[in-house]
């Protein structure tokens, strides 16, 4: 396992639609997946997509910490999950606003509209099919990471750019009821 550098907004790799993982990539995944998990955890994130470490493949890792899960159906705490060649669809048309951060956009947060409930499919690290339902924070993390695989960064999804800024600035005005969720004060809650 190695900690890999995380590329930041401005690097063109983050704007590419990542390539599907194919059988010929299997050998390289043996080292990439543990490196991604180690990198995500070292950076204090809850998700990381392969393009964020400079690898344009449809591969992501994520977890739902107990501190972030609502414990409602589809939003339970989970350990690290690997998702290869994921696809996502809304389970309902309902969306909600929520604060997001990103390891590729350090120290910044923004309020993003996402589907409240989703269905997603893909393959796990052993190549077995996954079909899952997610809600709440779990759904938000999956959508955020899949966006990375499609060359989309969370500011692209923002409706109101006045709700985008540095975490430390939001903390200064928290008492004015304008700050993001500050469970992770360094702004790296998502991948």
XYZ file of N, CA and C in Angstrom:
573
model
N 0.839 -1.190 0.000
C 0.000 0.000 0.000
C 0.874 1.240 0.000
N 0.483 2.166 -0.848
C 1.206 3.431 -0.911
C 0.204 4.576 -0.898
N 0.607 5.664 -0.282
C -0.192 6.886 -0.328
C 0.168 7.580 -1.635
N -0.826 7.809 -2.460
C -0.583 8.449 -3.754
C -0.964 9.929 -3.684
N -0.300 10.743 -4.494
C -0.675 12.161 -4.531
C -2.087 12.321 -5.100
N -2.843 13.225 -4.520
C -4.187 13.533 -5.007
C -4.083 14.767 -5.898
N -4.557 14.624 -7.136
C -4.508 15.771 -8.039
C -5.653 16.724 -7.709
N -5.434 17.990 -8.041
C -6.403 19.012 -7.657
C -7.105 19.609 -8.871
N -8.206 20.291 -8.572
C -8.972 20.978 -9.598
C -8.020 21.827 -10.436
N -8.160 21.735 -11.730
C -7.252 22.394 -12.661
C -6.479 21.372 -13.473
N -6.267 20.182 -12.898
C -5.614 19.104 -13.637
C -6.626 18.549 -14.641
N -6.269 18.487 -15.928
C -7.237 18.063 -16.951
C -7.753 16.633 -16.790
N -7.043 15.778 -16.086
C -7.520 14.401 -15.879
C -8.867 14.408 -15.160
N -9.062 15.370 -14.267
C -10.316 15.435 -13.511
C -11.511 15.806 -14.385
N -11.271 16.268 -15.603
C -12.358 16.673 -16.495
C -12.646 15.646 -17.587
N -11.940 14.518 -17.547
C -12.159 13.460 -18.539
C -13.213 12.477 -18.059
N -13.957 11.913 -19.000
C -14.815 10.777 -18.669
C -13.882 9.571 -18.584
N -13.846 8.940 -17.437
C -12.909 7.828 -17.206
C -13.280 6.618 -18.056
N -12.276 5.844 -18.404
C -12.466 4.624 -19.191
C -13.016 3.504 -18.320
N -13.830 2.663 -18.930
C -14.344 1.483 -18.225
C -13.188 0.567 -17.852
N -13.289 -0.050 -16.694
C -12.313 -1.062 -16.286
C -12.607 -2.312 -17.105
N -11.558 -2.870 -17.704
C -11.691 -4.067 -18.539
C -10.897 -5.204 -17.911
N -11.157 -6.429 -18.344
C -10.426 -7.569 -17.761
C -8.908 -7.399 -17.776
N -8.373 -6.755 -18.796
C -6.914 -6.587 -18.859
C -6.376 -5.641 -17.780
N -7.257 -4.919 -17.101
C -6.834 -4.047 -16.002
C -6.757 -4.787 -14.664
N -7.228 -6.016 -14.616
C -7.373 -6.751 -13.348
C -6.079 -6.792 -12.535
N -4.966 -7.060 -13.183
C -3.704 -7.149 -12.443
C -3.330 -5.829 -11.778
N -3.552 -4.716 -12.471
C -3.181 -3.422 -11.892
C -4.102 -3.032 -10.737
N -5.349 -3.525 -10.743
C -6.279 -3.193 -9.661
C -5.821 -3.743 -8.321
N -5.058 -4.825 -8.356
C -4.571 -5.444 -7.119
C -3.761 -4.444 -6.296
N -3.014 -3.567 -6.952
C -2.254 -2.553 -6.207
C -2.995 -1.223 -6.123
N -3.780 -0.887 -7.140
C -4.467 0.411 -7.146
C -5.487 0.509 -6.014
N -6.302 -0.521 -5.818
C -7.380 -0.450 -4.819
C -6.841 -0.228 -3.405
N -5.872 -1.014 -2.931
C -5.347 -0.731 -1.581
C -4.704 0.652 -1.470
N -4.053 1.103 -2.550
C -3.466 2.443 -2.545
C -4.552 3.508 -2.433
N -5.661 3.306 -3.134
C -6.763 4.274 -3.069
C -7.350 4.342 -1.660
N -7.534 3.193 -1.048
C -8.083 3.169 0.313
C -7.133 3.874 1.282
N -5.849 3.557 1.182
C -4.856 4.186 2.064
C -4.793 5.693 1.830
N -4.862 6.105 0.576
C -4.806 7.527 0.233
C -6.031 8.261 0.763
N -7.219 7.661 0.570
C -8.462 8.260 1.058
C -8.397 8.461 2.570
N -8.000 7.434 3.270
C -7.959 7.516 4.733
C -6.889 8.490 5.214
N -5.729 8.477 4.572
C -4.657 9.388 4.952
C -5.093 10.846 4.797
N -5.904 11.108 3.774
C -6.369 12.472 3.502
C -7.596 12.854 4.326
N -8.169 11.894 5.056
C -9.341 12.188 5.866
C -10.635 12.236 5.085
N -10.673 11.601 3.922
C -11.876 11.601 3.097
C -12.747 10.394 3.344
N -13.914 10.405 2.722
C -14.828 9.259 2.790
C -15.053 8.654 1.413
N -14.394 9.179 0.407
C -14.499 8.632 -0.933
C -13.322 9.098 -1.765
N -12.983 8.293 -2.761
C -11.903 8.642 -3.679
C -12.149 7.914 -4.989
N -12.070 8.652 -6.085
C -12.206 8.074 -7.418
C -10.822 7.989 -8.055
N -10.610 6.967 -8.875
C -9.299 6.758 -9.493
C -8.772 7.997 -10.223
N -9.613 8.767 -10.928
C -9.061 9.966 -11.570
C -8.400 10.937 -10.590
N -8.801 10.919 -9.334
C -8.208 11.821 -8.348
C -6.761 11.472 -8.018
N -6.341 10.265 -8.384
C -4.921 9.919 -8.230
C -4.273 9.767 -9.605
N -4.911 10.364 -10.619
C -4.327 10.418 -11.951
C -4.566 9.199 -12.816
N -5.497 8.329 -12.428
C -5.787 7.108 -13.184
C -7.202 7.223 -13.744
N -7.304 7.342 -15.054
C -8.603 7.573 -15.681
C -9.341 6.257 -15.933
N -9.733 5.612 -14.836
C -10.527 4.380 -14.885
C -11.769 4.562 -14.023
N -12.836 3.842 -14.368
C -14.106 3.933 -13.634
C -14.031 3.042 -12.391
N -13.336 3.552 -11.403
C -13.064 2.841 -10.160
C -13.152 3.839 -9.016
N -13.843 3.456 -7.947
C -13.963 4.335 -6.789
C -13.998 3.520 -5.514
N -13.616 4.149 -4.417
C -13.734 3.554 -3.087
C -14.452 4.571 -2.212
N -15.225 4.078 -1.245
C -15.921 4.982 -0.336
C -16.318 4.231 0.916
N -16.668 4.986 1.944
C -17.220 4.413 3.165
C -18.207 5.412 3.765
N -19.090 4.897 4.603
C -20.068 5.745 5.289
C -19.781 5.638 6.782
N -19.091 6.637 7.349
C -18.779 6.586 8.776
C -20.047 6.680 9.628
N -20.022 6.056 10.776
C -21.175 6.090 11.684
C -21.559 7.527 12.031
N -20.583 8.408 12.104
C -20.863 9.802 12.464
C -21.643 10.547 11.386
N -21.657 10.027 10.159
C -22.346 10.708 9.058
C -23.637 10.023 8.650
N -23.801 8.748 8.982
C -24.995 7.999 8.583
C -26.194 8.427 9.421
N -27.357 8.431 8.784
C -28.590 8.772 9.503
C -29.238 7.535 10.104
N -28.777 6.363 9.704
C -29.325 5.068 10.115
C -30.731 4.824 9.577
N -31.153 5.613 8.615
C -32.402 5.349 7.916
C -32.139 4.301 6.845
N -33.183 3.755 6.273
C -33.032 2.775 5.200
C -32.130 3.344 4.103
N -31.068 2.635 3.776
C -30.160 3.064 2.729
C -29.055 3.991 3.179
N -29.009 4.339 4.440
C -27.968 5.243 4.936
C -27.419 4.731 6.260
N -26.907 3.527 6.225
C -26.310 2.891 7.403
C -24.786 3.021 7.305
N -24.102 3.005 8.428
C -22.639 3.015 8.379
C -22.123 1.799 7.614
N -21.036 1.996 6.895
C -20.427 0.869 6.184
C -18.925 1.058 6.142
N -18.234 -0.059 6.084
C -16.796 -0.025 5.892
C -16.488 0.335 4.450
N -15.232 0.258 4.088
C -14.821 0.630 2.735
C -15.474 -0.287 1.711
N -16.007 0.332 0.687
C -16.577 -0.394 -0.438
C -15.828 -0.005 -1.700
N -15.635 -0.969 -2.575
C -15.010 -0.752 -3.875
C -16.115 -0.849 -4.911
N -16.133 0.081 -5.839
C -17.144 0.069 -6.888
C -16.452 0.289 -8.228
N -16.593 -0.703 -9.101
C -15.975 -0.690 -10.423
C -17.070 -0.559 -11.469
N -16.830 0.296 -12.468
C -17.779 0.540 -13.563
C -19.186 0.819 -13.043
N -19.322 1.774 -12.131
C -20.634 2.024 -11.540
C -21.593 2.738 -12.480
N -22.854 2.524 -12.198
C -23.936 3.251 -12.851
C -24.898 3.654 -11.746
N -25.514 4.794 -11.890
C -26.421 5.299 -10.857
C -27.695 5.805 -11.504
N -28.801 5.625 -10.800
C -30.075 6.186 -11.250
C -30.856 6.632 -10.018
N -31.652 7.697 -10.161
C -32.443 8.140 -9.012
C -33.515 7.115 -8.676
N -33.708 6.856 -7.390
C -34.788 5.966 -6.946
C -36.095 6.742 -6.867
N -35.981 8.042 -6.620
C -37.124 8.959 -6.618
C -36.628 10.263 -7.239
N -37.522 11.109 -7.717
C -37.069 12.375 -8.307
C -36.677 13.435 -7.275
N -36.913 13.148 -6.006
C -36.684 14.134 -4.952
C -35.192 14.394 -4.736
N -34.840 15.682 -4.647
C -33.461 16.101 -4.393
C -33.397 16.877 -3.087
N -32.175 17.018 -2.568
C -31.964 17.843 -1.383
C -30.607 18.518 -1.472
N -30.508 19.678 -0.833
C -29.245 20.397 -0.764
C -28.420 19.855 0.393
N -27.114 19.780 0.189
C -26.213 19.356 1.246
C -24.820 19.892 0.976
N -24.056 20.059 2.042
C -22.695 20.582 1.923
C -21.734 19.472 1.531
N -20.820 19.805 0.621
C -19.814 18.846 0.170
C -18.440 19.486 0.169
N -17.460 18.636 0.344
C -16.070 18.990 0.173
C -15.469 17.973 -0.778
N -14.215 18.166 -1.121
C -13.574 17.259 -2.076
C -12.070 17.267 -1.845
N -11.481 16.090 -1.885
C -10.033 15.982 -1.704
C -9.273 16.676 -2.827
N -9.907 16.846 -3.989
C -9.273 17.536 -5.114
C -9.534 19.041 -5.108
N -10.332 19.495 -4.163
C -10.611 20.927 -3.998
C -10.455 21.231 -2.505
N -9.233 21.134 -1.994
C -9.027 21.216 -0.546
C -9.441 22.554 0.054
N -9.938 22.465 1.286
C -10.274 23.600 2.135
C -11.507 24.375 1.697
N -12.198 23.907 0.666
C -13.409 24.569 0.192
C -14.612 23.665 0.402
N -15.771 24.281 0.559
C -17.035 23.553 0.682
C -18.065 24.271 -0.169
N -19.072 23.502 -0.587
C -20.160 24.093 -1.340
C -21.439 23.320 -1.119
N -22.553 23.997 -1.329
C -23.860 23.377 -1.159
C -24.333 22.861 -2.520
N -24.626 21.561 -2.567
C -24.918 20.874 -3.823
C -26.259 20.157 -3.723
N -27.026 20.220 -4.793
C -28.287 19.487 -4.874
C -28.007 18.088 -5.421
N -28.490 17.078 -4.709
C -28.319 15.675 -5.124
C -29.626 14.926 -4.899
N -29.774 13.811 -5.618
C -30.924 12.942 -5.366
C -30.849 12.407 -3.946
N -31.991 12.371 -3.281
C -32.050 11.874 -1.902
C -31.878 10.364 -1.840
N -32.395 9.672 -2.849
C -32.340 8.209 -2.879
C -31.922 7.766 -4.275
N -31.013 6.810 -4.309
C -30.504 6.318 -5.594
C -30.422 4.796 -5.588
N -30.342 4.255 -6.785
C -29.968 2.859 -6.990
C -28.644 2.891 -7.738
N -27.730 2.015 -7.362
C -26.481 1.951 -8.110
C -26.066 0.507 -8.335
N -25.325 0.326 -9.415
C -24.821 -0.993 -9.788
C -23.344 -0.864 -10.128
N -22.693 -1.984 -10.217
C -21.288 -2.038 -10.581
C -20.729 -3.378 -10.147
N -19.441 -3.404 -9.918
C -18.760 -4.621 -9.484
C -17.875 -4.280 -8.297
N -17.722 -5.241 -7.385
C -16.834 -5.013 -6.246
C -15.395 -5.347 -6.637
N -14.489 -5.267 -5.699
C -13.076 -5.506 -5.976
C -12.747 -6.915 -6.414
N -13.655 -7.863 -6.144
C -13.460 -9.251 -6.575
C -14.174 -9.534 -7.896
N -14.796 -8.517 -8.480
C -15.480 -8.691 -9.758
C -16.913 -9.187 -9.647
N -17.445 -9.246 -8.431
C -18.840 -9.679 -8.254
C -19.787 -8.494 -8.454
N -20.935 -8.752 -9.080
C -21.899 -7.667 -9.312
C -22.446 -7.102 -8.003
N -22.704 -5.808 -8.018
C -23.309 -5.101 -6.890
C -24.563 -4.405 -7.402
N -25.642 -4.559 -6.670
C -26.860 -3.769 -6.879
C -27.243 -3.246 -5.512
N -27.352 -1.933 -5.376
C -27.616 -1.373 -4.049
C -28.525 -0.158 -4.124
N -29.198 0.069 -3.018
C -30.017 1.262 -2.799
C -29.287 2.112 -1.769
N -29.287 3.410 -1.962
C -28.652 4.307 -0.996
C -29.510 5.546 -0.804
N -29.449 6.091 0.399
C -30.161 7.324 0.733
C -29.243 8.197 1.576
N -29.629 9.449 1.750
C -28.905 10.345 2.634
C -27.443 10.525 2.260
N -26.582 10.501 3.278
C -25.153 10.720 3.065
C -24.560 9.655 2.147
N -24.978 8.412 2.303
C -24.505 7.318 1.454
C -24.772 7.660 -0.015
N -25.992 8.092 -0.327
C -26.346 8.450 -1.703
C -25.509 9.632 -2.194
N -25.292 10.605 -1.326
C -24.508 11.788 -1.707
C -23.072 11.400 -2.056
N -22.452 10.547 -1.251
C -21.067 10.142 -1.507
C -20.965 9.382 -2.828
N -21.874 8.449 -3.065
C -21.833 7.673 -4.315
C -21.987 8.604 -5.517
N -22.942 9.528 -5.461
C -23.140 10.454 -6.581
C -21.915 11.340 -6.795
N -21.317 11.821 -5.713
C -20.127 12.672 -5.796
C -18.984 11.926 -6.488
N -18.751 10.684 -6.071
C -17.637 9.919 -6.643
C -17.904 9.533 -8.096
N -19.135 9.165 -8.421
C -19.451 8.842 -9.823
C -19.293 10.085 -10.690
N -19.627 11.253 -10.160
C -19.368 12.484 -10.916
C -17.898 12.586 -11.296
N -16.997 12.252 -10.381
C -15.564 12.281 -10.712
C -15.269 11.391 -11.915
N -15.929 10.262 -12.009
C -15.692 9.339 -13.120
C -16.220 9.893 -14.438
N -17.112 10.869 -14.352
C -17.685 11.504 -15.542
C -17.079 12.877 -15.824
N -16.003 13.224 -15.120
C -15.331 14.500 -15.348
C -16.052 15.698 -14.752
N -16.889 15.455 -13.747
C -17.682 16.509 -13.118
C -17.177 16.728 -11.693
N -16.989 17.986 -11.317
C -16.620 18.345 -9.953
C -17.820 19.006 -9.281
N -17.908 18.899 -7.966
C -19.119 19.369 -7.284
C -19.473 20.829 -7.551
N -18.509 21.761 -7.747
C -18.942 23.130 -8.059
C -19.767 23.213 -9.352
N -19.559 22.269 -10.273
C -20.347 22.241 -11.509
C -21.828 22.015 -11.227
N -22.148 21.391 -10.117
C -23.528 21.062 -9.756
C -24.170 22.112 -8.840
N -23.395 23.092 -8.436
C -23.919 24.079 -7.492
C -24.927 25.005 -8.161
N -25.960 25.335 -7.418
C -27.006 26.236 -7.892
C -26.681 27.674 -7.493
N -26.095 27.853 -6.328
C -25.847 29.175 -5.756
C -24.384 29.269 -5.327
N -23.575 29.964 -6.121
C -22.147 30.057 -5.814
C -21.844 30.926 -4.598
N -22.845 31.608 -4.044
C -22.607 32.304 -2.775
C -22.503 31.297 -1.638
N -22.845 30.048 -1.911
C -22.766 28.967 -0.918
C -21.513 28.114 -1.163
N -20.459 28.736 -1.685
C -19.194 28.076 -1.998
C -18.083 28.921 -1.400
N -17.228 28.304 -0.599
C -16.148 29.081 -0.020
C -15.243 28.256 0.866
N -14.330 28.949 1.497
C -13.357 28.307 2.369
C -14.002 27.929 3.697
N -13.664 26.751 4.171
C -14.220 26.245 5.420
C -13.921 27.189 6.576
N -12.706 27.715 6.646
C -12.371 28.589 7.772
C -13.175 29.890 7.739
N -13.522 30.373 6.564
C -14.364 31.571 6.470
C -15.787 31.261 6.919
N -16.306 30.106 6.504
C -17.640 29.706 6.958
C -17.663 29.556 8.478
N -16.585 29.034 9.048
C -16.532 28.846 10.503
C -16.622 30.182 11.233
N -16.048 31.228 10.639
C -16.080 32.553 11.263
C -17.499 33.094 11.373
N -18.353 32.707 10.448
C -19.718 33.238 10.462
C -20.760 32.171 10.804
N -20.302 31.086 11.396
C -21.203 29.984 11.744
C -22.385 30.458 12.583
N -22.157 31.358 13.501
C -23.241 31.834 14.363
C -24.311 32.588 13.576
N -24.025 32.954 12.334
C -25.008 33.632 11.488
C -25.840 32.629 10.686
N -25.691 31.342 11.010
C -26.462 30.277 10.359
C -26.209 30.205 8.862
N -24.957 30.372 8.450
C -24.619 30.315 7.037
C -23.466 29.356 6.771
N -23.118 28.522 7.726
C -21.949 27.682 7.526
C -22.333 26.278 7.109
N -21.403 25.577 6.447
C -21.641 24.188 6.086
C -21.531 23.287 7.302
N -21.938 22.072 7.119
C -21.738 21.042 8.140
C -20.245 21.012 8.440
N -19.869 21.215 9.680
C -18.451 21.327 10.014
C -17.938 20.128 10.789
N -18.553 18.955 10.556
C -18.033 17.743 11.194
C -16.579 17.523 10.817
N -16.219 17.901 9.604
C -14.864 17.736 9.115
C -14.367 19.128 8.750
N -13.748 19.812 9.680
C -13.434 21.223 9.538
C -12.408 21.525 8.452
N -11.718 20.517 7.931
C -10.758 20.801 6.874
C -11.396 20.775 5.492
N -12.700 20.542 5.428
C -13.405 20.636 4.160
C -13.251 19.442 3.262
N -12.825 18.309 3.799
C -12.566 17.159 2.948
C -13.534 16.028 3.253
N -14.782 16.334 3.449
C -15.740 15.303 3.847
C -15.976 14.278 2.754
N -15.950 14.684 1.524
C -16.156 13.753 0.417
C -14.850 13.580 -0.324
N -14.917 12.786 -1.346
C -13.727 12.543 -2.169
C -13.720 13.467 -3.259
